[in-house]
PDB file of C-alpha atoms in Angstrom:
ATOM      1  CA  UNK T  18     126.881  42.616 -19.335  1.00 36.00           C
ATOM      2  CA  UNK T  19     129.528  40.024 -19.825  1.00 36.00           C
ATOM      3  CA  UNK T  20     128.313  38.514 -22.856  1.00 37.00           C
ATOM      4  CA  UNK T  21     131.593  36.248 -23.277  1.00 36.00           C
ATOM      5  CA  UNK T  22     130.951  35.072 -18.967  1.00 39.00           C
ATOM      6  CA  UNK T  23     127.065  34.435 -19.884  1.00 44.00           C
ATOM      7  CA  UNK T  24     127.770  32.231 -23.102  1.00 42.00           C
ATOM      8  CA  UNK T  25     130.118  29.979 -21.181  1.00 44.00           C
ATOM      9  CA  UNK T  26     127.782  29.262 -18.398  1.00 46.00           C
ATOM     10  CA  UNK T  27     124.139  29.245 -20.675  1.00 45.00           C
ATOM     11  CA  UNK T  28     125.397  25.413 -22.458  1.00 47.00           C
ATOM     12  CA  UNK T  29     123.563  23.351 -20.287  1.00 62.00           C
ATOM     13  CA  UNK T  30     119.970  23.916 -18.991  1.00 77.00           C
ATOM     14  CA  UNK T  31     119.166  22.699 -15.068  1.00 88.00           C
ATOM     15  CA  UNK T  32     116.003  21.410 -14.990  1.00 89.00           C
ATOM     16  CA  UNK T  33     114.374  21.479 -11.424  1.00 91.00           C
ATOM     17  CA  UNK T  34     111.667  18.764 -10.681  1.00 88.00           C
ATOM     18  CA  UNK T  35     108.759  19.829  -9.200  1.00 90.00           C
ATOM     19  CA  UNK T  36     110.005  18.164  -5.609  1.00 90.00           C
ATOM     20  CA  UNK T  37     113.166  20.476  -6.435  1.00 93.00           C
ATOM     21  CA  UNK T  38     110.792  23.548  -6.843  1.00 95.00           C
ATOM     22  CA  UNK T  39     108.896  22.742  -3.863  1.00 97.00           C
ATOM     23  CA  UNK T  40     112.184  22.318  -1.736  1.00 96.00           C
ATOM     24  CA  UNK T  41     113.389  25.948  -2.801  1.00 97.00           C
ATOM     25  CA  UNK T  42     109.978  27.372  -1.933  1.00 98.00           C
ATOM     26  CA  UNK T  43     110.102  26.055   1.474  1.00 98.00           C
ATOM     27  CA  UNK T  44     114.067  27.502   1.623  1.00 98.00           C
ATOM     28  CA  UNK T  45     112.523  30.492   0.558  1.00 98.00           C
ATOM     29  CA  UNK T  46     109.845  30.799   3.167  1.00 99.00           C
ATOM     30  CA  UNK T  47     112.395  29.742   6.257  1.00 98.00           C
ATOM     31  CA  UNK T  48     114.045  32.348   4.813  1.00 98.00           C
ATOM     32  CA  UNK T  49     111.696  34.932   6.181  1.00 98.00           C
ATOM     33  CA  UNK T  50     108.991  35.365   2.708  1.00 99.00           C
ATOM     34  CA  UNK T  51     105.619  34.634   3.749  1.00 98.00           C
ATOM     35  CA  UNK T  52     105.107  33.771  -0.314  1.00 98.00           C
ATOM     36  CA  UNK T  53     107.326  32.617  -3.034  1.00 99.00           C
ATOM     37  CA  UNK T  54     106.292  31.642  -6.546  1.00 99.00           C
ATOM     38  CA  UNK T  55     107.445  30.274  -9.765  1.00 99.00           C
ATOM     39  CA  UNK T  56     107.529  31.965 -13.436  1.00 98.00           C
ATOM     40  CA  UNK T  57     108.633  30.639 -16.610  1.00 98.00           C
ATOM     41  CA  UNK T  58     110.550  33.196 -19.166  1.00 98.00           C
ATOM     42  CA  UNK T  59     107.760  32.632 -21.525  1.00 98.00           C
ATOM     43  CA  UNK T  60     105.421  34.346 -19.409  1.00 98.00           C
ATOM     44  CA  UNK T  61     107.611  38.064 -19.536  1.00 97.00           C
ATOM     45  CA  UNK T  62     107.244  38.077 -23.627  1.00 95.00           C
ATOM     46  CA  UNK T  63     104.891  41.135 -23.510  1.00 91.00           C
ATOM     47  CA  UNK T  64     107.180  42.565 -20.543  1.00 89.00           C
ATOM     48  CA  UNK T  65     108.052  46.414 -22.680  1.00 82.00           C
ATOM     49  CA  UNK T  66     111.534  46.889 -23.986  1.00 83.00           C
ATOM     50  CA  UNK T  67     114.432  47.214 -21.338  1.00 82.00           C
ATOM     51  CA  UNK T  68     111.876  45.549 -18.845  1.00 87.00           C
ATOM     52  CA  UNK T  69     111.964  41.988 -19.424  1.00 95.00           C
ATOM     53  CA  UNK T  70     114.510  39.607 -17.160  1.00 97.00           C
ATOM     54  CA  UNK T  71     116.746  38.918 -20.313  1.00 97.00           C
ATOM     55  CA  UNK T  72     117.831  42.685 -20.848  1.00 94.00           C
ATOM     56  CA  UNK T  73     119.330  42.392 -17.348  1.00 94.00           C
ATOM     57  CA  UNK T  74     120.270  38.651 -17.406  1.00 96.00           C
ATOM     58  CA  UNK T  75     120.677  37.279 -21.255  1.00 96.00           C
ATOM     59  CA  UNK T  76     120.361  33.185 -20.433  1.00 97.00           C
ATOM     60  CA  UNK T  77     117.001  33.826 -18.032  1.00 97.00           C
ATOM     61  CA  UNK T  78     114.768  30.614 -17.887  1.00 97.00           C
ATOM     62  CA  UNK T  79     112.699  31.306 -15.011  1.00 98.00           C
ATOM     63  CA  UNK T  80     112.228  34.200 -12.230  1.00 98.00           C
ATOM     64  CA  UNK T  81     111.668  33.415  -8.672  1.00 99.00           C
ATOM     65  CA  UNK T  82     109.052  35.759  -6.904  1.00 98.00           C
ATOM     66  CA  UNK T  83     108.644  36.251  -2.925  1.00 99.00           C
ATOM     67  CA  UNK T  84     106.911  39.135  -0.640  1.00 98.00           C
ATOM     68  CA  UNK T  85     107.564  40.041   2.794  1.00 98.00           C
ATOM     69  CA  UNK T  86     104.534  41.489   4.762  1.00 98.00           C
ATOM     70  CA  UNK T  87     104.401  44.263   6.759  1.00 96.00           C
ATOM     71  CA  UNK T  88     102.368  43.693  10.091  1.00 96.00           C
ATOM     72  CA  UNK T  89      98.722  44.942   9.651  1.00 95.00           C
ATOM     73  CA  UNK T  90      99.306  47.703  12.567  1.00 94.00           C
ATOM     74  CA  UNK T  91     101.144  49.918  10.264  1.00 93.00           C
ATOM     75  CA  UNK T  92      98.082  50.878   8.583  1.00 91.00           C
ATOM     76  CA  UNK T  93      96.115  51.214  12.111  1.00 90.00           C
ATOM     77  CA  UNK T  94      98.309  53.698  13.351  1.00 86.00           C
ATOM     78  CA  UNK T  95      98.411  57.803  12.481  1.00 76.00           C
ATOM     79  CA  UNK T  96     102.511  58.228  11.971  1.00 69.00           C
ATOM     80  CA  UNK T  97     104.650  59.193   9.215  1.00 77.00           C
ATOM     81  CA  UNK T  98     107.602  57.981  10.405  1.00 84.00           C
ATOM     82  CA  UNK T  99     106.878  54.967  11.347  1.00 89.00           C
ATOM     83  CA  UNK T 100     105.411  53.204   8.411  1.00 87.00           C
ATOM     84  CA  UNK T 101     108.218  54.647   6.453  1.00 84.00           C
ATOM     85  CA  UNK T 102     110.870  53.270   8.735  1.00 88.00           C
ATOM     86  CA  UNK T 103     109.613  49.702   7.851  1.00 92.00           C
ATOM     87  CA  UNK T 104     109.163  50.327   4.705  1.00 87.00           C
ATOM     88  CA  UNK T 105     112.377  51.064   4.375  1.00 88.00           C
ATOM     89  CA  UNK T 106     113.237  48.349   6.352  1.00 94.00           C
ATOM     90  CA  UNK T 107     111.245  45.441   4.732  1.00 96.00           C
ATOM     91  CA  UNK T 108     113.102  46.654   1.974  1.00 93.00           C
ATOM     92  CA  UNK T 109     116.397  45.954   2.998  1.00 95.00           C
ATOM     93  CA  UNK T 110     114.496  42.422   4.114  1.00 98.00           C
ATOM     94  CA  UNK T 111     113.929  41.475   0.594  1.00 98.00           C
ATOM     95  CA  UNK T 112     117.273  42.400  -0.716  1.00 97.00           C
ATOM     96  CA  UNK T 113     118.626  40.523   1.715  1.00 98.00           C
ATOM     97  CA  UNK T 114     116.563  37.572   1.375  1.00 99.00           C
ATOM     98  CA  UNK T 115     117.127  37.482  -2.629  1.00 98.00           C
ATOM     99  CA  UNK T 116     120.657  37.912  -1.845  1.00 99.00           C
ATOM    100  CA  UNK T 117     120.594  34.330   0.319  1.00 98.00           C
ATOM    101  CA  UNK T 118     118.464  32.546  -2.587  1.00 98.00           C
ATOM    102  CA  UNK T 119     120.673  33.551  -5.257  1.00 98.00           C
ATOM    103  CA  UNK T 120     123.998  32.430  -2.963  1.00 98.00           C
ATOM    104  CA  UNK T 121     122.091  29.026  -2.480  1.00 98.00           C
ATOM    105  CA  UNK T 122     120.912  28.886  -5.608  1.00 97.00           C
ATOM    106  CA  UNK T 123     124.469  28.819  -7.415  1.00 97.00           C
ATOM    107  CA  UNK T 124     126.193  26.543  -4.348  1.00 96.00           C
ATOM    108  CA  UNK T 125     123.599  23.860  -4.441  1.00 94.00           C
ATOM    109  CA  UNK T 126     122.274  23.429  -7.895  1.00 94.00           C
ATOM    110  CA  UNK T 127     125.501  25.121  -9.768  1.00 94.00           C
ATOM    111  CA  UNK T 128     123.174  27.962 -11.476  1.00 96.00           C
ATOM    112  CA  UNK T 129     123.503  31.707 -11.571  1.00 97.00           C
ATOM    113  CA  UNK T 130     121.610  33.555 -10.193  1.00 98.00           C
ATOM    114  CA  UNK T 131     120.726  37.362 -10.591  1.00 98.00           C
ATOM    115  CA  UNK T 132     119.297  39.291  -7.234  1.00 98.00           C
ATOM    116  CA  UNK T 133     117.144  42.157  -7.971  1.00 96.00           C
ATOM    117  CA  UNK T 134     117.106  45.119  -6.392  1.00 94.00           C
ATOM    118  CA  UNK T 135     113.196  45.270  -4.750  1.00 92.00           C
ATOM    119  CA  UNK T 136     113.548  49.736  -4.867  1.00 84.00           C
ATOM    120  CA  UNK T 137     116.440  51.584  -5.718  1.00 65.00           C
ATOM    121  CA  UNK T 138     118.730  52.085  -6.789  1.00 58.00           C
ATOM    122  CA  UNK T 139     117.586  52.096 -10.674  1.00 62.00           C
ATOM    123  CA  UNK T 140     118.573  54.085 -13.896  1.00 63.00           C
ATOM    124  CA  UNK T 141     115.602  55.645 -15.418  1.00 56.00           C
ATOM    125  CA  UNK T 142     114.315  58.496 -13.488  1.00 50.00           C
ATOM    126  CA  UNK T 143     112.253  61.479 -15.611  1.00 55.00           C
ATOM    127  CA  UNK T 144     112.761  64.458 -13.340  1.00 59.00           C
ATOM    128  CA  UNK T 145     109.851  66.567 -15.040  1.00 60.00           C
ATOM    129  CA  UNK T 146     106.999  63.488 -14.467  1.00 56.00           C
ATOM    130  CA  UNK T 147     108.698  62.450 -10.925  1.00 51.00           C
ATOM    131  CA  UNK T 148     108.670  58.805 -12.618  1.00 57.00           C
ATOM    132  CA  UNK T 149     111.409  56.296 -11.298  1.00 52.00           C
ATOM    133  CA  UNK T 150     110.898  52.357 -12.706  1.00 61.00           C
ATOM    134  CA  UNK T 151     113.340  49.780 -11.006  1.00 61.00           C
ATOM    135  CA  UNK T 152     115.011  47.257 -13.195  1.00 72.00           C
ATOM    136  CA  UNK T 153     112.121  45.377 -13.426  1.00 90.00           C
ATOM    137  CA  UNK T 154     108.488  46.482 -12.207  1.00 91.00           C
ATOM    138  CA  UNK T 155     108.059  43.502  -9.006  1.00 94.00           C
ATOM    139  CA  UNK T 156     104.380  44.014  -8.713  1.00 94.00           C
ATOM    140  CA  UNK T 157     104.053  42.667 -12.455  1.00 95.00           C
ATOM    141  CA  UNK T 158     106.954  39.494 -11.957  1.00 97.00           C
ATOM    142  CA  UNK T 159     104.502  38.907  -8.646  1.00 98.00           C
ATOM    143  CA  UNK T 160     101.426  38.564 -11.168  1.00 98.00           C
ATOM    144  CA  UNK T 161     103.314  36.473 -13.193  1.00 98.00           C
ATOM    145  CA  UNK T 162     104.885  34.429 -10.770  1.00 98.00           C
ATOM    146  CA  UNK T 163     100.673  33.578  -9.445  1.00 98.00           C
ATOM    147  CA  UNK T 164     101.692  35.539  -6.171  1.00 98.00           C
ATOM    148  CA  UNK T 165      98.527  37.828  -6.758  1.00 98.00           C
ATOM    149  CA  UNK T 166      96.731  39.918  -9.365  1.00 97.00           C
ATOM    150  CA  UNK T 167      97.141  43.830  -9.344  1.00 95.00           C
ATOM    151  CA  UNK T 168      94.598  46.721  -8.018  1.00 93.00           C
ATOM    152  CA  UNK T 169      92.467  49.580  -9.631  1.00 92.00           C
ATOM    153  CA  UNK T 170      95.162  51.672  -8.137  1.00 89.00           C
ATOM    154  CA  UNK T 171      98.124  49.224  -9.892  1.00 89.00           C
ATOM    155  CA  UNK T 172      99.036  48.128  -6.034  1.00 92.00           C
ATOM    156  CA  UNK T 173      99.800  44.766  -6.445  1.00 96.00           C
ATOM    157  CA  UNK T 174      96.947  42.421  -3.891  1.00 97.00           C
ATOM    158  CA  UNK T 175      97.678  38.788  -2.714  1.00 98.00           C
ATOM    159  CA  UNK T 176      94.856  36.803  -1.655  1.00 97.00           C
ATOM    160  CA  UNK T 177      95.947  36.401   2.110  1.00 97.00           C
ATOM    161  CA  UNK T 178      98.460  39.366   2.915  1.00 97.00           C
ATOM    162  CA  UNK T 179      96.373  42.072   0.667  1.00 97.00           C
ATOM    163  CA  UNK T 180      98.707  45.299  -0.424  1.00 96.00           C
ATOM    164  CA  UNK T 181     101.008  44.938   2.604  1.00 97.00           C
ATOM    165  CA  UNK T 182     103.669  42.629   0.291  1.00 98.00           C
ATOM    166  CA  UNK T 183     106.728  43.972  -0.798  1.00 97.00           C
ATOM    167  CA  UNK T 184     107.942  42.268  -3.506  1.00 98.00           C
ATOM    168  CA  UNK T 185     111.664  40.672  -4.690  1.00 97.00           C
ATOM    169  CA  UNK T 186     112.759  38.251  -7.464  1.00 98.00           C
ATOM    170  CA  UNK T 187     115.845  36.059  -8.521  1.00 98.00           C
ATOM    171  CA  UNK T 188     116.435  35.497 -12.050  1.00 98.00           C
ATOM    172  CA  UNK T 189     118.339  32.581 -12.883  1.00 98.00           C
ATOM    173  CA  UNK T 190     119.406  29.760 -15.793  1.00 97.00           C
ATOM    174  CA  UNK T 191     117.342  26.695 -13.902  1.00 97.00           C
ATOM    175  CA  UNK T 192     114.074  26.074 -16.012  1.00 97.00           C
ATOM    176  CA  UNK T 193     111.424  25.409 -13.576  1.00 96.00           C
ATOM    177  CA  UNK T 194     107.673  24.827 -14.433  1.00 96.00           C
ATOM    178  CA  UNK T 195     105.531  27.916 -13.526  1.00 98.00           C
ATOM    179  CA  UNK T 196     103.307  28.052 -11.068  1.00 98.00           C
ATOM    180  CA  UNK T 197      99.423  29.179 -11.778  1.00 98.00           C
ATOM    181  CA  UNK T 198      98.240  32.597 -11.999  1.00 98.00           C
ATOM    182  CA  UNK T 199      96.242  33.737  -9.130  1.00 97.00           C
ATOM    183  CA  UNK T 200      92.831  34.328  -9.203  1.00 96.00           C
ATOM    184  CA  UNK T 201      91.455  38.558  -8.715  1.00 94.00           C
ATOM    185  CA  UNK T 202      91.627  39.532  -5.668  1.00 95.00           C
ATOM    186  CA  UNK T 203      90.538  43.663  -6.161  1.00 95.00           C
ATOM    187  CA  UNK T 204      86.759  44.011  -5.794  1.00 95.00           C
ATOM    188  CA  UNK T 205      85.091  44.161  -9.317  1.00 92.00           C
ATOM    189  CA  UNK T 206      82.581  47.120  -7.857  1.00 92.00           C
ATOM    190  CA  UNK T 207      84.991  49.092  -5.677  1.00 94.00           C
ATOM    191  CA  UNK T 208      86.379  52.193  -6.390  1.00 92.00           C
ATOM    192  CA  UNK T 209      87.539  53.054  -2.644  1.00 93.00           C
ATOM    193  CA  UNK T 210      91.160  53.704  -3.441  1.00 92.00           C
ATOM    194  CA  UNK T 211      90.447  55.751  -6.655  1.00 91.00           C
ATOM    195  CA  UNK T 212      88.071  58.105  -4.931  1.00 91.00           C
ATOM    196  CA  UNK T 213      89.828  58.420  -1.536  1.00 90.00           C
ATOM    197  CA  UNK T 214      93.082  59.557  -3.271  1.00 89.00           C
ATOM    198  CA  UNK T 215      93.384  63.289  -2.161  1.00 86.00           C
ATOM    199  CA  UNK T 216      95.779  64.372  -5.063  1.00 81.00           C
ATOM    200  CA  UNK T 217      93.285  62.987  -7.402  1.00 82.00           C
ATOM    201  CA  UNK T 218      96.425  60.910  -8.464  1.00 79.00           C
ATOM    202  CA  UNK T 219      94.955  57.765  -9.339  1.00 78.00           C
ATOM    203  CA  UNK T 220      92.283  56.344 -12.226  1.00 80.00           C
ATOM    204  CA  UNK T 221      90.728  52.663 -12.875  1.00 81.00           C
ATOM    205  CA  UNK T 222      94.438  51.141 -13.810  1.00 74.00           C
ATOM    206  CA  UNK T 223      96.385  53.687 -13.626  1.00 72.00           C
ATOM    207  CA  UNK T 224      98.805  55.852 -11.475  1.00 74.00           C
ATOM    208  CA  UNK T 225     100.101  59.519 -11.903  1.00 71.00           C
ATOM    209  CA  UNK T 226     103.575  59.149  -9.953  1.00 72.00           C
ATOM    210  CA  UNK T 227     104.066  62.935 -10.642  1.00 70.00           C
ATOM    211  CA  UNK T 228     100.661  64.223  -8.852  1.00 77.00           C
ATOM    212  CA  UNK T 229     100.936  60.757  -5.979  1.00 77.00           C
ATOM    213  CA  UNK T 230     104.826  61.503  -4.946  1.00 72.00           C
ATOM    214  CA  UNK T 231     104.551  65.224  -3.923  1.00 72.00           C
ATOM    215  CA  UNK T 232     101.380  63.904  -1.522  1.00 75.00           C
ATOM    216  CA  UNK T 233     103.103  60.995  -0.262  1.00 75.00           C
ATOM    217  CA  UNK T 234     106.928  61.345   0.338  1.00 76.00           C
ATOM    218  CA  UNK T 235     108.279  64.110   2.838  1.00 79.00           C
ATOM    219  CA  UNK T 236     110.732  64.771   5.728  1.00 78.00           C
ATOM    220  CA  UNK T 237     110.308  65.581   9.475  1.00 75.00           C
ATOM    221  CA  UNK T 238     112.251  68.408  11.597  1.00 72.00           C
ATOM    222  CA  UNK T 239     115.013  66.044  12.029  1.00 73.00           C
ATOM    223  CA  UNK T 240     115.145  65.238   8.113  1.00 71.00           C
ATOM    224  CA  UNK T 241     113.930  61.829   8.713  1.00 78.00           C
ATOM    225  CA  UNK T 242     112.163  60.181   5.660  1.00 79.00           C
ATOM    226  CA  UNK T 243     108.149  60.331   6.322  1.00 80.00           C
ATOM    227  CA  UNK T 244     105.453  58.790   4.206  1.00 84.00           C
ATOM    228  CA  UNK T 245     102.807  61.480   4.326  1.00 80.00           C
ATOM    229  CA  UNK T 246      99.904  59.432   2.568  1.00 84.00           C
ATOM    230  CA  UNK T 247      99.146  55.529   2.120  1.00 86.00           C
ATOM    231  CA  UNK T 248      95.518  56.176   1.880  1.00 88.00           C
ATOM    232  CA  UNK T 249      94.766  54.044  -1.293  1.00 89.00           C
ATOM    233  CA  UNK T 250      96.567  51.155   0.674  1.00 91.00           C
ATOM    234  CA  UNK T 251      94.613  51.687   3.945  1.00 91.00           C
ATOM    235  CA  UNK T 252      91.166  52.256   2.695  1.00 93.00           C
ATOM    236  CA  UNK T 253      91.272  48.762   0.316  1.00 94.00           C
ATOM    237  CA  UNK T 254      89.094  46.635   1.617  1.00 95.00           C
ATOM    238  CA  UNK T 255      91.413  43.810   0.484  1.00 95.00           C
ATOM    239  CA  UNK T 256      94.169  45.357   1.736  1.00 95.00           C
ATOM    240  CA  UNK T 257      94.441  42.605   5.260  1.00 94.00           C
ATOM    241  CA  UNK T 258      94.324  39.959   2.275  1.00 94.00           C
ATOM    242  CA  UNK T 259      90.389  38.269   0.734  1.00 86.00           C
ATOM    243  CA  UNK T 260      91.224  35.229   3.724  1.00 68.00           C
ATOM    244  CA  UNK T 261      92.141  37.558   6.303  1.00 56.00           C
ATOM    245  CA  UNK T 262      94.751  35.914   8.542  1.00 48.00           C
TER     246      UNK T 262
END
């Protein structure tokens, strides 16, 4: 990190209004994201070592949070390949997306910005546990941003798109007034995704990426990229969203 490039632009804090905030959000949404939210720096302070926006980015005031849904027929059809090939492809969605914000971002209001990566690529990767973490978990900057709350199976849910959002975030200097956490969305007496998991991979908060990523990722005769198992997203009964739309 250029400490010396960071100093020089960190001596004078944009402020955004809350019209200003509101006018990025809609941006945002044109854009493509069906949701966008708002969170302060403050809100990361608990966010574990080498996980919180200012290890990446050192003069961070606020994080901007959007998801992109995938369509609900995804999950009503019986393919590997072709949920994966839009996963894959929402992916490159986001990126994109966070790539336009942060370009606006720094044209129109003179910030910097800082696009995050919504997968890979990322550093830490333990080969023995099969456990990869991106720069910064999304799911959690969703939460915080009042996009959604997160599963018994640590999916992240929004209240109208369910499990099917995938998640991307710009950090930047502009401080901007958060916007309200989100109210639960996971059932309180449903354990459908923790007992439907057939590699017994999941537990009330918690995920074994080890035991879940030999089920779940594969390759077809032609070396495509399949994902062999999405059952804890398909058999939520949140996962079309609580206001199903």
């Amino acid at each position: 990190m250029n400490k010396e490039y960071n100093g020089n632009e960190a001596a004078r804090d944009i402020v955004f209004s809350n019209v200003s905030k509101e006018y990025l959000r809609k941006i945002i949404l044109d854009y493509g994201a069906q949701v966008c939210g708002f969170a302060d720096i403050e809100r990361f302070e608990d966010a574990p070592k080498g996980s919180h926006p200012c290890d990446i980015y050192s003069d961070c005031k606020s994080v901007v949070a959007f998801g992109v849904s995938l369509p609900k027929g995804l999950y009503m059809v019986d393919s590997r390949l072709i949920y994966g090939h839009f996963y894959d492809d929402v992916c490159n969605k986001v990126n994109e997306i966070a790539y336009k914000i942060a370009l606006l971002m720094e044209k129109e209001y003179g910030a910097i910005a800082v696009p995050i990566p919504a997968d890979g690529p990322y550093e830490y990767w333990d080969t023995k546990n099969l456990d990869g973490r991106g720069w910064l978990s999304m799911k959690h900057v969703a939460v915080q941003a009042g996009l959604g709350t997160l599963g018994k199976n640590t999916l992240f849910l929004n209240q109208l798109y369910g499990n099917r959002l995938t998640v991307g975030c710009v950090l930047t200097n502009i401080v901007v007034n958060p916007d309200s956490y989100a109210e639960p969305v996971c059932l309180p007496n449903c354990n459908e995704c923790v007992t439907n998991c057939p590699s017994g991979a999941l537990h009330v908060g918690s995920a074994a990426q080890s035991e879940c990523r030999m089920k779940a990722y594969g390759k077809g005769e032609k070396e495509f990229n399949t994902v062999d198992c999405y059952r804890c997203r398909t058999v939520c009964p949140m996962r079309f969203g609580a206001c199903v739309i």
